[in-house]
Amino acid sequence: MLKRLDRSDLEKLLSALATGYRLLTPQRLADGTRLLRPHGEGALALQGEPVQRKPTEAFFPQHDPLLRIGEQGEVTTCDPPVRPVALFGLNAADLGCIAFIDRFFADPPADDHYLARRKDALLVGLTGFSGPGGDVLPPANGMCDLELLAFGQNWLGVPWTPRGEALLEGFPDGEQAEVEELLESARTRGNPAQDLLEKAAGLVASEVVPDDFWREVGDRCILCSGCNLACPTCTCFCVEDRQEQAVTLRSRVWDSCQFDAFMREASGHNPLGTEALRTRRRIHHKLAADVTRWGEFGCLLCGRCDRVCPTGIGIQAVAAEILARFGP
Amino acid sequence: MSATLTTCPYCGTGCMLYLLSDEQGRLVGVEPSAGHPVSRGQLCVKGWNAHAFVHHPDRLKTPLIRRQGALVPAGWDEALNLVHQRFRQIASAHGPDSLVFFSSAKVGNEENYLLMKLARAGYGTNNVDHCARLCHSSTVTGLVETLGSGAMTNTVACLDETDLVLVIGSNTTEQHPLIGSRILQAVQRGCRLIVADGRRIKLSRHADLHLRHRNGTDVALLNGIMQQILELGLEDRDFINARTENFSALQQSLAAFTPDRVAAITGLQADEIIAAARMLGSAQRAMLFYAMGITQHSHGVDNVRAVSNLALLTGNLGRPGTGVNPLRGQNNVQGACDMGALPDVLTGYQKVADPAMRERFASAWGRPLPERPGLMATHAYDAALADRVRAFLVLGENPLLSEANQAHVAKALARLEFLVVVDIFPTETTAVADVVLPAACYAEKDGTFTSTERRVQRFRRALAPPGEARADWEILSALLERCGISADYTGPSQIMEEIAAVTPSYRGISYPRLEESGLQWPCPDHDHPGTPILHQQNCTRGKGRFSPVDFRPSRELPDAAYPLLLNTGRTGMHWHTGTMTRRSHLLDREEHSAFIEIHPEDAARLSIRDRQQVSVESRRGGVRVMATLTDRVPPGQVFMPFHFVEGAANALTNNALDPESGIPEFKVCGVRITPC
Ligand code: SF4
Ligand code: SF4
Ligand code: SF4
């Protein structure tokens, strides 16, 4: 069941979503930042670079209260809001990232706090000609409830779940043929970044990248932690306890493996005590360790770490440098 | 669930970010501004954690008054009435100059303006100053003399088009990280880098030349470099002829600074000095950056003059990719200076000693103004001990931890009849106050900060202050009203209109014009686009003035009794006395206790192991801290950050002051270390 939506159909779909969900849509804020914001707050920005903040934030926020410990030691959990969220406008990489961490958080022991926000949430992909300046984005092929492929002034609605199907009910039928051009254009473009990553991963896994290289790259790290905070597949958090009168509020907070304290032992010794070792670990984790654990890269090439790193050592930049220096 | 675009509350780089809140209105995170010309979608670690202290349970939520020795909650009216009444009493008994007002480089321009108006028009004294006295007072004095303006001449974006960067006395990747990273990016594209710093700071790993001169020998080093530039004929004659004065005096003064002599003073090799001269002399465009390593000396103003001389000699001024670029530390230290929170100037550096300037303000404010320049903050402690001043109002500062020679400051504060502190958290200084007033933090109010590149930009209210805390501008307005000066401002925007009316360099600035990424002053009228680069045709003062300087050693050098040189500063994780960052979980976890960096050779000699507790003593005090063995410091030098109350570097530092700027010598004193 494919549907063809024009602009007014799209508005209808969005209002339907807004009644059942806390709907977030891509919007461009006054300074130019493109973010997922509550629908209706500002104008929709249906084309553009990936939304800057990682969409996984909706299920795993930067600062998230977990529980309260009372005077007598009684524990009450902080329950996430009941109204489920709908994320509209996700590209294939971001949908891949959400799927990646869904599996991680659902893996036993399951993370109830994450799942409470995630379970009734709705994901809407936005692909096709909706990249920067109307550039083509590859189709998501699943990983969401429904996908909208932008072409011309229209969108081809593709349902991937029964919920997606229900939402598309009533819109005029569409044809696969209408998006042939965009599928072709995505196909011919290939995925050079993926090729780069695979080649670099091979070199990282075969240990041909010397320590000196990591020292050189690590020397450029200014320890901002942005690469981890921006990465949708980064799931590490630390626990913050704050005491107000006799009540302790325990929250989890996004952590970063670029920090020295991330691995520092109580003795003060740190097996990963230099930026070189930590940068190596960050890249190694995504390109080698995750492959062992999950059978796929921990990087879906969303582009955020390269964009946020003030000194140009995001994963693609490092991969390119590895390939240039140690590749065939 | 709001996203509020605001300015980072930490360093003077002036990044903009979104404060993100949840459905309950609690701050849950930070996202950098994509469109801002400095942050460009990126932040440093402090910026990423700018939300983290805001909801901390320690926040001050109600006014406190000392009764029977203890600080107890009070109402706002009661507290404000008490402050006003005591100030009035003390001023009438001992004269208005017995009051001292410490403004704050952390609060907005509007608030600095109101505080200096309160001091001058409200209570009749020019005794108003702020922590620029401790960081860039040397710059303001030195560069006003040589160029006519004490601010960064160029803009951060100039790093994209420069050929050479000299960083002297600035740990830029830790203290101005988004400028430090821009320097690293420049190096990646082929720009050359000279780092002059005794410590092996991160930037030095990327430098073409790392000059590890002895702390306190900057004048000798810079004079030596200039002497060689002349020797090699690499000076910019056209620029010198067209744009400068007093060149021959400079030339004469440099003659004695031969490479061999300079090598002996600085501990460098003669050929390192010559290499630096070659690089600086042959670069088409060079940017000179400096910070506290230059300013915080008993010869801080001379250091600044020497940097300025070097820029003039090589013609690196008034063009893109050049300039004398002092990096202002606090988010609004540039603004606090611009607003006249200084004892000798009104807004825009208009001198109180000038009757015409005074008249301008007297007629705007409807009050006669005091003529005599006031006390510098660093002189106020001696004045308190001599009973010449009797009451302080301290706005958002923690002098008990931030000033040199803690014991001296503690004695002076104890001597006061009346101490009022306005702050967001309890600090070492609020603990000894008579009245404590709870303030809103940057996230809970509106206003403007002026960044190091003279960019006036908005910070915006994202949530309400906790408890009864109030914005500083509201607190100061209430005191102005008590002084009989109408201050029923609708908000900071209206205060900015008043500032613009009396300040030529801010005349074109108004809130509607600041909506996007702010405006760089001077901005003399409402259509003016702002000024990214100063001194383009002429210097602010006309000709750039060479100001020859001689080398004077630091006041207290290591000797037999105190054989190690103590250097002090900050870490990348913490902000000053840690009031905010030590209450930010990740920052506190990363760097969570006081330490001293010591070279392994010195440690071996003293039988000190890594992470061992040691006792550090100077002539002024002693502390216990953890030893960190590292070759970041050269042998003979140790380094301590001043963030930690439990191992306060400023218990040790020397309050020897620069005679002109009154800045203390934070960077050099003698200490001895013994294992505990
Ligand atoms: S591109 Fe960077 S931020 Fe995005 S998934 Fe890969 S590692 Fe994470
Ligand atoms: S974003 Fe870049 S500079 Fe920041 S922590 Fe990561 S690697 Fe280091
Ligand atoms: S560089 Fe300075 S202004 Fe920018 S985020 Fe860091 S502390 Fe804030």
PDB file of C-alpha atoms in Angstrom, chain A residues 7 10 26-28 32 34-35 43-51 88-89 126-137 150-155:
ATOM      1  CA  ARG A   7       1.543  19.424   0.885  1.00  0.00           C
ATOM      2  CA  LEU A  10       1.223  16.170   4.647  1.00  0.00           C
ATOM      3  CA  PRO A  26      12.449  19.376  11.890  1.00  0.00           C
ATOM      4  CA  GLN A  27      12.579  23.139  12.178  1.00  0.00           C
ATOM      5  CA  ARG A  28      15.238  25.720  11.455  1.00  0.00           C
ATOM      6  CA  GLY A  32      20.244  28.483  11.484  1.00  0.00           C
ATOM      7  CA  ARG A  34      18.090  22.615  12.420  1.00  0.00           C
ATOM      8  CA  LEU A  35      16.536  20.707  15.293  1.00  0.00           C
ATOM      9  CA  ALA A  43       8.077  26.600  10.457  1.00  0.00           C
ATOM     10  CA  LEU A  44       8.806  23.121   9.149  1.00  0.00           C
ATOM     11  CA  ALA A  45      12.221  22.687   7.531  1.00  0.00           C
ATOM     12  CA  LEU A  46      11.573  19.683   5.347  1.00  0.00           C
ATOM     13  CA  GLN A  47      14.871  19.851   3.536  1.00  0.00           C
ATOM     14  CA  GLY A  48      18.326  20.204   4.927  1.00  0.00           C
ATOM     15  CA  GLU A  49      21.298  18.684   6.654  1.00  0.00           C
ATOM     16  CA  PRO A  50      20.540  16.067   9.311  1.00  0.00           C
ATOM     17  CA  VAL A  51      18.903  17.558  12.400  1.00  0.00           C
ATOM     18  CA  PHE A  88       9.066  13.065  12.160  1.00  0.00           C
ATOM     19  CA  GLY A  89      11.739  13.605   9.564  1.00  0.00           C
ATOM     20  CA  LEU A 126      11.832  11.433   5.581  1.00  0.00           C
ATOM     21  CA  THR A 127      14.029  10.498   2.637  1.00  0.00           C
ATOM     22  CA  GLY A 128      14.251  11.103  -1.088  1.00  0.00           C
ATOM     23  CA  PHE A 129      14.824  14.640  -2.271  1.00  0.00           C
ATOM     24  CA  SER A 130      14.899  16.129   1.215  1.00  0.00           C
ATOM     25  CA  GLY A 131      18.596  16.583   1.846  1.00  0.00           C
ATOM     26  CA  PRO A 132      20.401  19.933   1.842  1.00  0.00           C
ATOM     27  CA  GLY A 133      19.157  21.997  -1.111  1.00  0.00           C
ATOM     28  CA  GLY A 134      16.826  19.150  -2.115  1.00  0.00           C
ATOM     29  CA  ASP A 135      19.668  16.673  -2.495  1.00  0.00           C
ATOM     30  CA  VAL A 136      18.682  13.022  -2.549  1.00  0.00           C
ATOM     31  CA  LEU A 137      18.751  10.954   0.658  1.00  0.00           C
ATOM     32  CA  ALA A 150      10.129  13.304  -1.139  1.00  0.00           C
ATOM     33  CA  PHE A 151       9.851  13.875  -4.886  1.00  0.00           C
ATOM     34  CA  GLY A 152       8.851  17.076  -6.638  1.00  0.00           C
ATOM     35  CA  GLN A 153       6.191  18.748  -4.512  1.00  0.00           C
ATOM     36  CA  ASN A 154       4.980  15.395  -3.214  1.00  0.00           C
ATOM     37  CA  TRP A 155       5.822  12.527  -0.950  1.00  0.00           C
TER      38      TRP A 155
END
